[in-house]
Amino acid sequence: IAGITQAPTSQILAAGRRMTLRCTQDMRHNAMYWYRQDLGLGLRLIHYSNTAGTTGKGEVPDGYSVSRANTDDFPLTLASAVPSQTSVYFCASSPTGTSGGAEQFFGPGTRLTVL
Amino acid sequence: GQNIDQPTEMTATEGAIVQINCTYQTSGFNGLFWYQQHAGEAPTFLSYNVLDGLEEKGRFSSFLSRSKGYSYLLLKELQMKDSASYLCAVRDSNYQLIWGAGTKLIIKP
């Protein structure tokens, strides 16, 4: 079934630990995104990639890093987790990042708790 | 700064019509999106407007006025399954989506 998968579904993490959230899409979309969603706030863009091999910073990039080695995978790494990174993380993709009305397709999300 | 405003919560009756408003102030405009998000799930695409006017898609319609920085989502013949949050998002001059906090719609029988 075509779509976006994320792993893990949920995770409890001790502060200071390193964590990588995985995201894979099989739609051959060029653009991919990482968002965090917190209660009472809109989705906030962390990092994005308009095509394999390139990445860019979003609204809230501090404490996070990404890589885009190929079209399908877009992992998000927290180098040293802090409690303020407790959130629901969504990965999304779209056919293109910079033109048209291309919608973004979202993965099921990862619920991360940092203690 | 960039800002998207939506009501936090609305209540409507099954079978009725509801209009969810969205106002925006962004650096540039390259389209406005509406998404639906059920509790505990991912957002799913509903509509896209880039020109002024009304776009109709079944029971859902979306309207845009670029001069007023205003959009609304109209839901007709409400069903219990329409209980969800509705997210307004504007694509800015950098082609990034700026998201509102969402409107939680509660449908009562």
mmCIF file with all atom_site columns, C-alpha atoms in Angstrom:
data_model
loop_
_atom_site.group_PDB
_atom_site.id
_atom_site.type_symbol
_atom_site.label_atom_id
_atom_site.label_alt_id
_atom_site.label_comp_id
_atom_site.label_asym_id
_atom_site.label_entity_id
_atom_site.label_seq_id
_atom_site.pdbx_PDB_ins_code
_atom_site.Cartn_x
_atom_site.Cartn_y
_atom_site.Cartn_z
_atom_site.occupancy
_atom_site.B_iso_or_equiv
_atom_site.pdbx_formal_charge
_atom_site.auth_seq_id
_atom_site.auth_comp_id
_atom_site.auth_asym_id
_atom_site.auth_atom_id
_atom_site.pdbx_PDB_model_num
ATOM 1   C CA . ILE A 1 1   ? 0.000   0.000  0.000  1.00 0.00 ? 1   ILE A CA 1
ATOM 2   C CA . ALA A 1 2   ? 1.479   3.323  -1.072 1.00 0.00 ? 2   ALA A CA 1
ATOM 3   C CA . GLY A 1 3   ? 2.051   5.901  1.597  1.00 0.00 ? 3   GLY A CA 1
ATOM 4   C CA . ILE A 1 4   ? 4.327   7.096  4.372  1.00 0.00 ? 4   ILE A CA 1
ATOM 5   C CA . THR A 1 5   ? 5.442   5.029  7.322  1.00 0.00 ? 5   THR A CA 1
ATOM 6   C CA . GLN A 1 6   ? 6.987   6.305  10.530 1.00 0.00 ? 6   GLN A CA 1
ATOM 7   C CA . ALA A 1 7   ? 8.764   4.458  13.305 1.00 0.00 ? 7   ALA A CA 1
ATOM 8   C CA . PRO A 1 8   ? 8.487   4.145  16.188 1.00 0.00 ? 8   PRO A CA 1
ATOM 9   C CA . THR A 1 9   ? 4.793   4.784  16.842 1.00 0.00 ? 9   THR A CA 1
ATOM 10  C CA . SER A 1 10  ? 5.636   6.082  20.285 1.00 0.00 ? 10  SER A CA 1
ATOM 11  C CA . GLN A 1 11  ? 8.700   6.373  22.478 1.00 0.00 ? 11  GLN A CA 1
ATOM 12  C CA . ILE A 1 12  ? 9.605   7.419  25.991 1.00 0.00 ? 12  ILE A CA 1
ATOM 13  C CA . LEU A 1 13  ? 13.139  8.766  26.151 1.00 0.00 ? 13  LEU A CA 1
ATOM 14  C CA . ALA A 1 14  ? 15.426  9.939  28.915 1.00 0.00 ? 14  ALA A CA 1
ATOM 15  C CA . ALA A 1 15  ? 16.736  13.478 28.594 1.00 0.00 ? 15  ALA A CA 1
ATOM 16  C CA . GLY A 1 16  ? 20.191  13.608 27.062 1.00 0.00 ? 16  GLY A CA 1
ATOM 17  C CA . ARG A 1 17  ? 19.717  10.492 24.945 1.00 0.00 ? 17  ARG A CA 1
ATOM 18  C CA . ARG A 1 18  ? 20.067  10.451 21.179 1.00 0.00 ? 18  ARG A CA 1
ATOM 19  C CA . MET A 1 19  ? 17.046  9.394  19.127 1.00 0.00 ? 19  MET A CA 1
ATOM 20  C CA . THR A 1 20  ? 16.306  8.945  15.437 1.00 0.00 ? 20  THR A CA 1
ATOM 21  C CA . LEU A 1 21  ? 12.760  9.011  14.123 1.00 0.00 ? 21  LEU A CA 1
ATOM 22  C CA . ARG A 1 22  ? 12.393  7.149  10.860 1.00 0.00 ? 22  ARG A CA 1
ATOM 23  C CA . CYS A 1 23  ? 10.263  8.122  7.876  1.00 0.00 ? 23  CYS A CA 1
ATOM 24  C CA . THR A 1 24  ? 9.896   6.254  4.587  1.00 0.00 ? 24  THR A CA 1
ATOM 25  C CA . GLN A 1 25  ? 7.645   6.991  1.625  1.00 0.00 ? 25  GLN A CA 1
ATOM 26  C CA . ASP A 1 26  ? 7.038   4.864  -1.462 1.00 0.00 ? 26  ASP A CA 1
ATOM 27  C CA . MET A 1 27  ? 5.281   7.457  -3.625 1.00 0.00 ? 27  MET A CA 1
ATOM 28  C CA . ARG A 1 28  ? 8.515   8.727  -5.222 1.00 0.00 ? 28  ARG A CA 1
ATOM 29  C CA . HIS A 1 29  ? 7.753   12.213 -3.950 1.00 0.00 ? 29  HIS A CA 1
ATOM 30  C CA . ASN A 1 30  ? 10.539  14.744 -4.279 1.00 0.00 ? 30  ASN A CA 1
ATOM 31  C CA . ALA A 1 31  ? 9.753   16.822 -1.201 1.00 0.00 ? 31  ALA A CA 1
ATOM 32  C CA . MET A 1 32  ? 9.643   15.648 2.411  1.00 0.00 ? 32  MET A CA 1
ATOM 33  C CA . TYR A 1 33  ? 8.994   17.444 5.682  1.00 0.00 ? 33  TYR A CA 1
ATOM 34  C CA . TRP A 1 34  ? 9.192   17.004 9.427  1.00 0.00 ? 34  TRP A CA 1
ATOM 35  C CA . TYR A 1 35  ? 6.662   18.773 11.671 1.00 0.00 ? 35  TYR A CA 1
ATOM 36  C CA . ARG A 1 36  ? 5.960   18.800 15.358 1.00 0.00 ? 36  ARG A CA 1
ATOM 37  C CA . GLN A 1 37  ? 2.453   19.276 16.700 1.00 0.00 ? 37  GLN A CA 1
ATOM 38  C CA . ASP A 1 38  ? 1.851   20.578 20.211 1.00 0.00 ? 38  ASP A CA 1
ATOM 39  C CA . LEU A 1 39  ? -1.474  21.177 21.909 1.00 0.00 ? 39  LEU A CA 1
ATOM 40  C CA . GLY A 1 40  ? -2.862  24.609 21.106 1.00 0.00 ? 40  GLY A CA 1
ATOM 41  C CA . LEU A 1 41  ? -0.253  25.286 18.451 1.00 0.00 ? 41  LEU A CA 1
ATOM 42  C CA . GLY A 1 42  ? -0.291  24.687 14.725 1.00 0.00 ? 42  GLY A CA 1
ATOM 43  C CA . LEU A 1 43  ? 2.004   22.248 13.013 1.00 0.00 ? 43  LEU A CA 1
ATOM 44  C CA . ARG A 1 44  ? 5.506   23.709 13.033 1.00 0.00 ? 44  ARG A CA 1
ATOM 45  C CA . LEU A 1 45  ? 8.043   22.843 10.392 1.00 0.00 ? 45  LEU A CA 1
ATOM 46  C CA . ILE A 1 46  ? 11.341  21.500 11.735 1.00 0.00 ? 46  ILE A CA 1
ATOM 47  C CA . HIS A 1 47  ? 13.264  20.634 8.572  1.00 0.00 ? 47  HIS A CA 1
ATOM 48  C CA . TYR A 1 48  ? 12.431  19.969 4.967  1.00 0.00 ? 48  TYR A CA 1
ATOM 49  C CA . SER A 1 49  ? 13.965  18.543 1.810  1.00 0.00 ? 49  SER A CA 1
ATOM 50  C CA . ASN A 1 50  ? 12.859  19.596 -1.661 1.00 0.00 ? 50  ASN A CA 1
ATOM 51  C CA . THR A 1 51  ? 14.787  16.776 -3.321 1.00 0.00 ? 51  THR A CA 1
ATOM 52  C CA . ALA A 1 52  ? 17.189  13.975 -2.455 1.00 0.00 ? 52  ALA A CA 1
ATOM 53  C CA . GLY A 1 53  ? 20.562  15.333 -1.390 1.00 0.00 ? 53  GLY A CA 1
ATOM 54  C CA . THR A 1 54  ? 19.264  18.701 -0.156 1.00 0.00 ? 54  THR A CA 1
ATOM 55  C CA . THR A 1 55  ? 17.790  19.823 3.157  1.00 0.00 ? 55  THR A CA 1
ATOM 56  C CA . GLY A 1 56  ? 16.642  23.094 4.681  1.00 0.00 ? 56  GLY A CA 1
ATOM 57  C CA . LYS A 1 57  ? 15.730  24.528 8.058  1.00 0.00 ? 57  LYS A CA 1
ATOM 58  C CA . GLY A 1 58  ? 12.155  25.235 8.988  1.00 0.00 ? 58  GLY A CA 1
ATOM 59  C CA . GLU A 1 59  ? 10.650  27.325 11.760 1.00 0.00 ? 59  GLU A CA 1
ATOM 60  C CA . VAL A 1 60  ? 11.995  25.306 14.736 1.00 0.00 ? 60  VAL A CA 1
ATOM 61  C CA . PRO A 1 61  ? 15.191  23.488 13.682 1.00 0.00 ? 61  PRO A CA 1
ATOM 62  C CA . ASP A 1 62  ? 17.273  23.820 16.866 1.00 0.00 ? 62  ASP A CA 1
ATOM 63  C CA . GLY A 1 63  ? 18.128  20.495 18.475 1.00 0.00 ? 63  GLY A CA 1
ATOM 64  C CA . TYR A 1 64  ? 17.198  18.496 15.366 1.00 0.00 ? 64  TYR A CA 1
ATOM 65  C CA . SER A 1 65  ? 19.067  17.308 12.280 1.00 0.00 ? 65  SER A CA 1
ATOM 66  C CA . VAL A 1 66  ? 18.004  15.509 9.116  1.00 0.00 ? 66  VAL A CA 1
ATOM 67  C CA . SER A 1 67  ? 19.547  13.795 6.116  1.00 0.00 ? 67  SER A CA 1
ATOM 68  C CA . ARG A 1 68  ? 18.168  12.861 2.706  1.00 0.00 ? 68  ARG A CA 1
ATOM 69  C CA . ALA A 1 69  ? 20.461  10.267 1.183  1.00 0.00 ? 69  ALA A CA 1
ATOM 70  C CA . ASN A 1 70  ? 17.773  8.953  -1.182 1.00 0.00 ? 70  ASN A CA 1
ATOM 71  C CA . THR A 1 71  ? 14.238  9.772  -2.339 1.00 0.00 ? 71  THR A CA 1
ATOM 72  C CA . ASP A 1 72  ? 12.423  7.437  0.039  1.00 0.00 ? 72  ASP A CA 1
ATOM 73  C CA . ASP A 1 73  ? 13.951  8.057  3.482  1.00 0.00 ? 73  ASP A CA 1
ATOM 74  C CA . PHE A 1 74  ? 14.069  11.167 5.624  1.00 0.00 ? 74  PHE A CA 1
ATOM 75  C CA . PRO A 1 75  ? 15.224  10.430 9.203  1.00 0.00 ? 75  PRO A CA 1
ATOM 76  C CA . LEU A 1 76  ? 15.018  13.035 11.969 1.00 0.00 ? 76  LEU A CA 1
ATOM 77  C CA . THR A 1 77  ? 17.645  12.920 14.732 1.00 0.00 ? 77  THR A CA 1
ATOM 78  C CA . LEU A 1 78  ? 17.528  14.458 18.170 1.00 0.00 ? 78  LEU A CA 1
ATOM 79  C CA . ALA A 1 79  ? 21.169  14.619 19.217 1.00 0.00 ? 79  ALA A CA 1
ATOM 80  C CA . SER A 1 80  ? 20.517  15.136 22.927 1.00 0.00 ? 80  SER A CA 1
ATOM 81  C CA . ALA A 1 81  ? 16.828  15.086 23.798 1.00 0.00 ? 81  ALA A CA 1
ATOM 82  C CA . VAL A 1 82  ? 15.299  17.671 26.155 1.00 0.00 ? 82  VAL A CA 1
ATOM 83  C CA . PRO A 1 83  ? 11.831  17.677 27.769 1.00 0.00 ? 83  PRO A CA 1
ATOM 84  C CA . SER A 1 84  ? 10.665  20.547 25.515 1.00 0.00 ? 84  SER A CA 1
ATOM 85  C CA . GLN A 1 85  ? 10.983  18.146 22.584 1.00 0.00 ? 85  GLN A CA 1
ATOM 86  C CA . THR A 1 86  ? 8.072   16.130 23.934 1.00 0.00 ? 86  THR A CA 1
ATOM 87  C CA . SER A 1 87  ? 5.581   16.294 21.075 1.00 0.00 ? 87  SER A CA 1
ATOM 88  C CA . VAL A 1 88  ? 3.884   14.429 18.266 1.00 0.00 ? 88  VAL A CA 1
ATOM 89  C CA . TYR A 1 89  ? 6.119   14.331 15.204 1.00 0.00 ? 89  TYR A CA 1
ATOM 90  C CA . PHE A 1 90  ? 4.678   14.041 11.709 1.00 0.00 ? 90  PHE A CA 1
ATOM 91  C CA . CYS A 1 91  ? 6.587   13.295 8.550  1.00 0.00 ? 91  CYS A CA 1
ATOM 92  C CA . ALA A 1 92  ? 5.011   14.430 5.277  1.00 0.00 ? 92  ALA A CA 1
ATOM 93  C CA . SER A 1 93  ? 5.784   14.303 1.583  1.00 0.00 ? 93  SER A CA 1
ATOM 94  C CA . SER A 1 94  ? 4.579   15.990 -1.596 1.00 0.00 ? 94  SER A CA 1
ATOM 95  C CA . PRO A 1 95  ? 5.349   15.493 -5.282 1.00 0.00 ? 95  PRO A CA 1
ATOM 96  C CA . THR A 1 96  ? 7.056   18.848 -5.407 1.00 0.00 ? 96  THR A CA 1
ATOM 97  C CA . GLY A 1 97  ? 8.010   21.430 -2.845 1.00 0.00 ? 97  GLY A CA 1
ATOM 98  C CA . THR A 1 98  ? 7.922   24.596 -4.838 1.00 0.00 ? 98  THR A CA 1
ATOM 99  C CA . SER A 1 99  ? 5.059   24.683 -7.315 1.00 0.00 ? 99  SER A CA 1
ATOM 100 C CA . GLY A 1 100 ? 1.408   23.998 -7.938 1.00 0.00 ? 100 GLY A CA 1
ATOM 101 C CA . GLY A 1 101 ? -1.263  22.926 -5.535 1.00 0.00 ? 101 GLY A CA 1
ATOM 102 C CA . ALA A 1 102 ? 0.483   19.739 -4.555 1.00 0.00 ? 102 ALA A CA 1
ATOM 103 C CA . GLU A 1 103 ? -0.885  18.584 -1.244 1.00 0.00 ? 103 GLU A CA 1
ATOM 104 C CA . GLN A 1 104 ? 1.245   17.126 1.490  1.00 0.00 ? 104 GLN A CA 1
ATOM 105 C CA . PHE A 1 105 ? 0.630   13.537 2.550  1.00 0.00 ? 105 PHE A CA 1
ATOM 106 C CA . PHE A 1 106 ? 1.243   12.766 6.205  1.00 0.00 ? 106 PHE A CA 1
ATOM 107 C CA . GLY A 1 107 ? 2.579   9.745  8.008  1.00 0.00 ? 107 GLY A CA 1
ATOM 108 C CA . PRO A 1 108 ? 0.759   8.393  11.089 1.00 0.00 ? 108 PRO A CA 1
ATOM 109 C CA . GLY A 1 109 ? 3.011   10.269 13.512 1.00 0.00 ? 109 GLY A CA 1
ATOM 110 C CA . THR A 1 110 ? 5.412   9.434  16.336 1.00 0.00 ? 110 THR A CA 1
ATOM 111 C CA . ARG A 1 111 ? 4.463   10.361 19.883 1.00 0.00 ? 111 ARG A CA 1
ATOM 112 C CA . LEU A 1 112 ? 7.671   11.208 21.740 1.00 0.00 ? 112 LEU A CA 1
ATOM 113 C CA . THR A 1 113 ? 7.945   11.827 25.465 1.00 0.00 ? 113 THR A CA 1
ATOM 114 C CA . VAL A 1 114 ? 11.229  13.095 26.906 1.00 0.00 ? 114 VAL A CA 1
ATOM 115 C CA . LEU A 1 115 ? 11.589  12.754 30.658 1.00 0.00 ? 115 LEU A CA 1
ATOM 116 C CA . GLY B 2 1   ? 5.400   37.982 11.715 1.00 0.00 ? 1   GLY B CA 1
ATOM 117 C CA . GLN B 2 2   ? 3.260   35.353 10.084 1.00 0.00 ? 2   GLN B CA 1
ATOM 118 C CA . ASN B 2 3   ? -0.070  34.527 11.596 1.00 0.00 ? 3   ASN B CA 1
ATOM 119 C CA . ILE B 2 4   ? -3.010  32.243 10.884 1.00 0.00 ? 4   ILE B CA 1
ATOM 120 C CA . ASP B 2 5   ? -6.146  32.685 13.013 1.00 0.00 ? 5   ASP B CA 1
ATOM 121 C CA . GLN B 2 6   ? -8.986  30.202 13.393 1.00 0.00 ? 6   GLN B CA 1
ATOM 122 C CA . PRO B 2 7   ? -11.597 29.724 16.112 1.00 0.00 ? 7   PRO B CA 1
ATOM 123 C CA . THR B 2 8   ? -10.444 27.203 18.699 1.00 0.00 ? 8   THR B CA 1
ATOM 124 C CA . GLU B 2 9   ? -13.672 25.227 18.873 1.00 0.00 ? 9   GLU B CA 1
ATOM 125 C CA . MET B 2 10  ? -17.113 25.127 17.258 1.00 0.00 ? 10  MET B CA 1
ATOM 126 C CA . THR B 2 11  ? -20.217 23.076 17.900 1.00 0.00 ? 11  THR B CA 1
ATOM 127 C CA . ALA B 2 12  ? -22.857 22.157 15.322 1.00 0.00 ? 12  ALA B CA 1
ATOM 128 C CA . THR B 2 13  ? -25.801 19.798 14.939 1.00 0.00 ? 13  THR B CA 1
ATOM 129 C CA . GLU B 2 14  ? -25.915 16.711 12.758 1.00 0.00 ? 14  GLU B CA 1
ATOM 130 C CA . GLY B 2 15  ? -27.478 17.544 9.392  1.00 0.00 ? 15  GLY B CA 1
ATOM 131 C CA . ALA B 2 16  ? -26.772 21.270 9.687  1.00 0.00 ? 16  ALA B CA 1
ATOM 132 C CA . ILE B 2 17  ? -24.246 23.556 7.964  1.00 0.00 ? 17  ILE B CA 1
ATOM 133 C CA . VAL B 2 18  ? -21.151 25.039 9.588  1.00 0.00 ? 18  VAL B CA 1
ATOM 134 C CA . GLN B 2 19  ? -18.647 27.625 8.391  1.00 0.00 ? 19  GLN B CA 1
ATOM 135 C CA . ILE B 2 20  ? -15.107 27.648 9.766  1.00 0.00 ? 20  ILE B CA 1
ATOM 136 C CA . ASN B 2 21  ? -13.240 30.896 9.189  1.00 0.00 ? 21  ASN B CA 1
ATOM 137 C CA . CYS B 2 22  ? -9.528  31.461 8.722  1.00 0.00 ? 22  CYS B CA 1
ATOM 138 C CA . THR B 2 23  ? -7.697  34.785 8.497  1.00 0.00 ? 23  THR B CA 1
ATOM 139 C CA . TYR B 2 24  ? -4.048  35.051 7.624  1.00 0.00 ? 24  TYR B CA 1
ATOM 140 C CA . GLN B 2 25  ? -1.116  37.440 7.506  1.00 0.00 ? 25  GLN B CA 1
ATOM 141 C CA . THR B 2 26  ? 1.877   35.902 5.786  1.00 0.00 ? 26  THR B CA 1
ATOM 142 C CA . SER B 2 27  ? 4.968   36.937 3.882  1.00 0.00 ? 27  SER B CA 1
ATOM 143 C CA . GLY B 2 28  ? 3.699   36.178 0.408  1.00 0.00 ? 28  GLY B CA 1
ATOM 144 C CA . PHE B 2 29  ? 0.892   33.894 -0.687 1.00 0.00 ? 29  PHE B CA 1
ATOM 145 C CA . ASN B 2 30  ? 1.094   30.791 -2.831 1.00 0.00 ? 30  ASN B CA 1
ATOM 146 C CA . GLY B 2 31  ? -2.127  29.049 -1.977 1.00 0.00 ? 31  GLY B CA 1
ATOM 147 C CA . LEU B 2 32  ? -4.287  28.099 0.981  1.00 0.00 ? 32  LEU B CA 1
ATOM 148 C CA . PHE B 2 33  ? -5.015  24.557 2.133  1.00 0.00 ? 33  PHE B CA 1
ATOM 149 C CA . TRP B 2 34  ? -7.599  23.001 4.410  1.00 0.00 ? 34  TRP B CA 1
ATOM 150 C CA . TYR B 2 35  ? -6.885  19.702 6.156  1.00 0.00 ? 35  TYR B CA 1
ATOM 151 C CA . GLN B 2 36  ? -8.987  17.485 8.388  1.00 0.00 ? 36  GLN B CA 1
ATOM 152 C CA . GLN B 2 37  ? -7.462  15.782 11.405 1.00 0.00 ? 37  GLN B CA 1
ATOM 153 C CA . HIS B 2 38  ? -9.309  13.234 13.521 1.00 0.00 ? 38  HIS B CA 1
ATOM 154 C CA . ALA B 2 39  ? -8.104  12.847 17.090 1.00 0.00 ? 39  ALA B CA 1
ATOM 155 C CA . GLY B 2 40  ? -4.937  10.776 17.276 1.00 0.00 ? 40  GLY B CA 1
ATOM 156 C CA . GLU B 2 41  ? -4.551  10.628 13.505 1.00 0.00 ? 41  GLU B CA 1
ATOM 157 C CA . ALA B 2 42  ? -2.613  12.389 10.779 1.00 0.00 ? 42  ALA B CA 1
ATOM 158 C CA . PRO B 2 43  ? -3.977  15.399 8.864  1.00 0.00 ? 43  PRO B CA 1
ATOM 159 C CA . THR B 2 44  ? -5.609  14.602 5.525  1.00 0.00 ? 44  THR B CA 1
ATOM 160 C CA . PHE B 2 45  ? -6.061  17.007 2.620  1.00 0.00 ? 45  PHE B CA 1
ATOM 161 C CA . LEU B 2 46  ? -9.484  18.567 1.983  1.00 0.00 ? 46  LEU B CA 1
ATOM 162 C CA . SER B 2 47  ? -9.058  21.516 -0.376 1.00 0.00 ? 47  SER B CA 1
ATOM 163 C CA . TYR B 2 48  ? -6.734  23.982 -2.061 1.00 0.00 ? 48  TYR B CA 1
ATOM 164 C CA . ASN B 2 49  ? -7.467  27.584 -3.133 1.00 0.00 ? 49  ASN B CA 1
ATOM 165 C CA . VAL B 2 50  ? -5.083  29.864 -4.965 1.00 0.00 ? 50  VAL B CA 1
ATOM 166 C CA . LEU B 2 51  ? -7.546  32.157 -6.773 1.00 0.00 ? 51  LEU B CA 1
ATOM 167 C CA . ASP B 2 52  ? -10.400 34.124 -5.243 1.00 0.00 ? 52  ASP B CA 1
ATOM 168 C CA . GLY B 2 53  ? -13.734 32.398 -5.124 1.00 0.00 ? 53  GLY B CA 1
ATOM 169 C CA . LEU B 2 54  ? -15.460 29.222 -4.080 1.00 0.00 ? 54  LEU B CA 1
ATOM 170 C CA . GLU B 2 55  ? -14.225 25.674 -4.674 1.00 0.00 ? 55  GLU B CA 1
ATOM 171 C CA . GLU B 2 56  ? -16.865 23.003 -4.161 1.00 0.00 ? 56  GLU B CA 1
ATOM 172 C CA . LYS B 2 57  ? -16.126 19.360 -3.514 1.00 0.00 ? 57  LYS B CA 1
ATOM 173 C CA . GLY B 2 58  ? -19.112 17.314 -2.442 1.00 0.00 ? 58  GLY B CA 1
ATOM 174 C CA . ARG B 2 59  ? -20.340 18.342 1.006  1.00 0.00 ? 59  ARG B CA 1
ATOM 175 C CA . PHE B 2 60  ? -17.278 20.536 1.536  1.00 0.00 ? 60  PHE B CA 1
ATOM 176 C CA . SER B 2 61  ? -16.608 23.950 -0.041 1.00 0.00 ? 61  SER B CA 1
ATOM 177 C CA . SER B 2 62  ? -13.754 26.379 0.488  1.00 0.00 ? 62  SER B CA 1
ATOM 178 C CA . PHE B 2 63  ? -13.709 30.099 -0.218 1.00 0.00 ? 63  PHE B CA 1
ATOM 179 C CA . LEU B 2 64  ? -10.805 32.497 -0.606 1.00 0.00 ? 64  LEU B CA 1
ATOM 180 C CA . SER B 2 65  ? -10.466 36.280 -0.656 1.00 0.00 ? 65  SER B CA 1
ATOM 181 C CA . ARG B 2 66  ? -6.816  37.214 -1.097 1.00 0.00 ? 66  ARG B CA 1
ATOM 182 C CA . SER B 2 67  ? -7.456  40.952 -0.704 1.00 0.00 ? 67  SER B CA 1
ATOM 183 C CA . LYS B 2 68  ? -9.010  40.334 2.721  1.00 0.00 ? 68  LYS B CA 1
ATOM 184 C CA . GLY B 2 69  ? -6.601  37.592 3.797  1.00 0.00 ? 69  GLY B CA 1
ATOM 185 C CA . TYR B 2 70  ? -9.612  35.411 4.490  1.00 0.00 ? 70  TYR B CA 1
ATOM 186 C CA . SER B 2 71  ? -10.859 31.930 3.801  1.00 0.00 ? 71  SER B CA 1
ATOM 187 C CA . TYR B 2 72  ? -13.646 29.730 5.058  1.00 0.00 ? 72  TYR B CA 1
ATOM 188 C CA . LEU B 2 73  ? -14.473 26.052 4.938  1.00 0.00 ? 73  LEU B CA 1
ATOM 189 C CA . LEU B 2 74  ? -18.171 25.241 4.585  1.00 0.00 ? 74  LEU B CA 1
ATOM 190 C CA . LEU B 2 75  ? -19.406 21.822 5.637  1.00 0.00 ? 75  LEU B CA 1
ATOM 191 C CA . LYS B 2 76  ? -22.951 20.855 4.638  1.00 0.00 ? 76  LYS B CA 1
ATOM 192 C CA . GLU B 2 77  ? -25.208 18.018 5.799  1.00 0.00 ? 77  GLU B CA 1
ATOM 193 C CA . LEU B 2 78  ? -23.016 17.425 8.798  1.00 0.00 ? 78  LEU B CA 1
ATOM 194 C CA . GLN B 2 79  ? -22.393 13.850 9.858  1.00 0.00 ? 79  GLN B CA 1
ATOM 195 C CA . MET B 2 80  ? -21.061 12.555 13.153 1.00 0.00 ? 80  MET B CA 1
ATOM 196 C CA . LYS B 2 81  ? -17.884 11.460 11.366 1.00 0.00 ? 81  LYS B CA 1
ATOM 197 C CA . ASP B 2 82  ? -17.155 15.140 10.580 1.00 0.00 ? 82  ASP B CA 1
ATOM 198 C CA . SER B 2 83  ? -16.213 15.623 14.243 1.00 0.00 ? 83  SER B CA 1
ATOM 199 C CA . ALA B 2 84  ? -12.522 16.481 13.886 1.00 0.00 ? 84  ALA B CA 1
ATOM 200 C CA . SER B 2 85  ? -10.091 19.371 13.859 1.00 0.00 ? 85  SER B CA 1
ATOM 201 C CA . TYR B 2 86  ? -9.887  21.452 10.700 1.00 0.00 ? 86  TYR B CA 1
ATOM 202 C CA . LEU B 2 87  ? -6.520  23.005 9.917  1.00 0.00 ? 87  LEU B CA 1
ATOM 203 C CA . CYS B 2 88  ? -5.974  26.043 7.727  1.00 0.00 ? 88  CYS B CA 1
ATOM 204 C CA . ALA B 2 89  ? -2.520  26.444 6.164  1.00 0.00 ? 89  ALA B CA 1
ATOM 205 C CA . VAL B 2 90  ? -1.043  29.097 3.875  1.00 0.00 ? 90  VAL B CA 1
ATOM 206 C CA . ARG B 2 91  ? 1.936   28.536 1.606  1.00 0.00 ? 91  ARG B CA 1
ATOM 207 C CA . ASP B 2 92  ? 4.201   31.548 1.927  1.00 0.00 ? 92  ASP B CA 1
ATOM 208 C CA . SER B 2 93  ? 6.726   33.152 -0.406 1.00 0.00 ? 93  SER B CA 1
ATOM 209 C CA . ASN B 2 94  ? 9.254   30.401 0.445  1.00 0.00 ? 94  ASN B CA 1
ATOM 210 C CA . TYR B 2 95  ? 6.680   27.734 -0.456 1.00 0.00 ? 95  TYR B CA 1
ATOM 211 C CA . GLN B 2 96  ? 6.516   26.594 3.153  1.00 0.00 ? 96  GLN B CA 1
ATOM 212 C CA . LEU B 2 97  ? 3.179   25.908 4.818  1.00 0.00 ? 97  LEU B CA 1
ATOM 213 C CA . ILE B 2 98  ? 2.264   28.110 7.765  1.00 0.00 ? 98  ILE B CA 1
ATOM 214 C CA . TRP B 2 99  ? -0.365  26.353 9.870  1.00 0.00 ? 99  TRP B CA 1
ATOM 215 C CA . GLY B 2 100 ? -3.178  27.613 12.044 1.00 0.00 ? 100 GLY B CA 1
ATOM 216 C CA . ALA B 2 101 ? -3.727  25.913 15.392 1.00 0.00 ? 101 ALA B CA 1
ATOM 217 C CA . GLY B 2 102 ? -6.868  24.251 14.058 1.00 0.00 ? 102 GLY B CA 1
ATOM 218 C CA . THR B 2 103 ? -10.578 24.411 14.838 1.00 0.00 ? 103 THR B CA 1
ATOM 219 C CA . LYS B 2 104 ? -12.054 21.524 16.802 1.00 0.00 ? 104 LYS B CA 1
ATOM 220 C CA . LEU B 2 105 ? -15.530 20.822 15.430 1.00 0.00 ? 105 LEU B CA 1
ATOM 221 C CA . ILE B 2 106 ? -17.951 18.996 17.707 1.00 0.00 ? 106 ILE B CA 1
ATOM 222 C CA . ILE B 2 107 ? -21.055 17.508 16.086 1.00 0.00 ? 107 ILE B CA 1
ATOM 223 C CA . LYS B 2 108 ? -24.058 16.842 18.302 1.00 0.00 ? 108 LYS B CA 1
ATOM 224 C CA . PRO B 2 109 ? -26.953 14.545 17.397 1.00 0.00 ? 109 PRO B CA 1
#
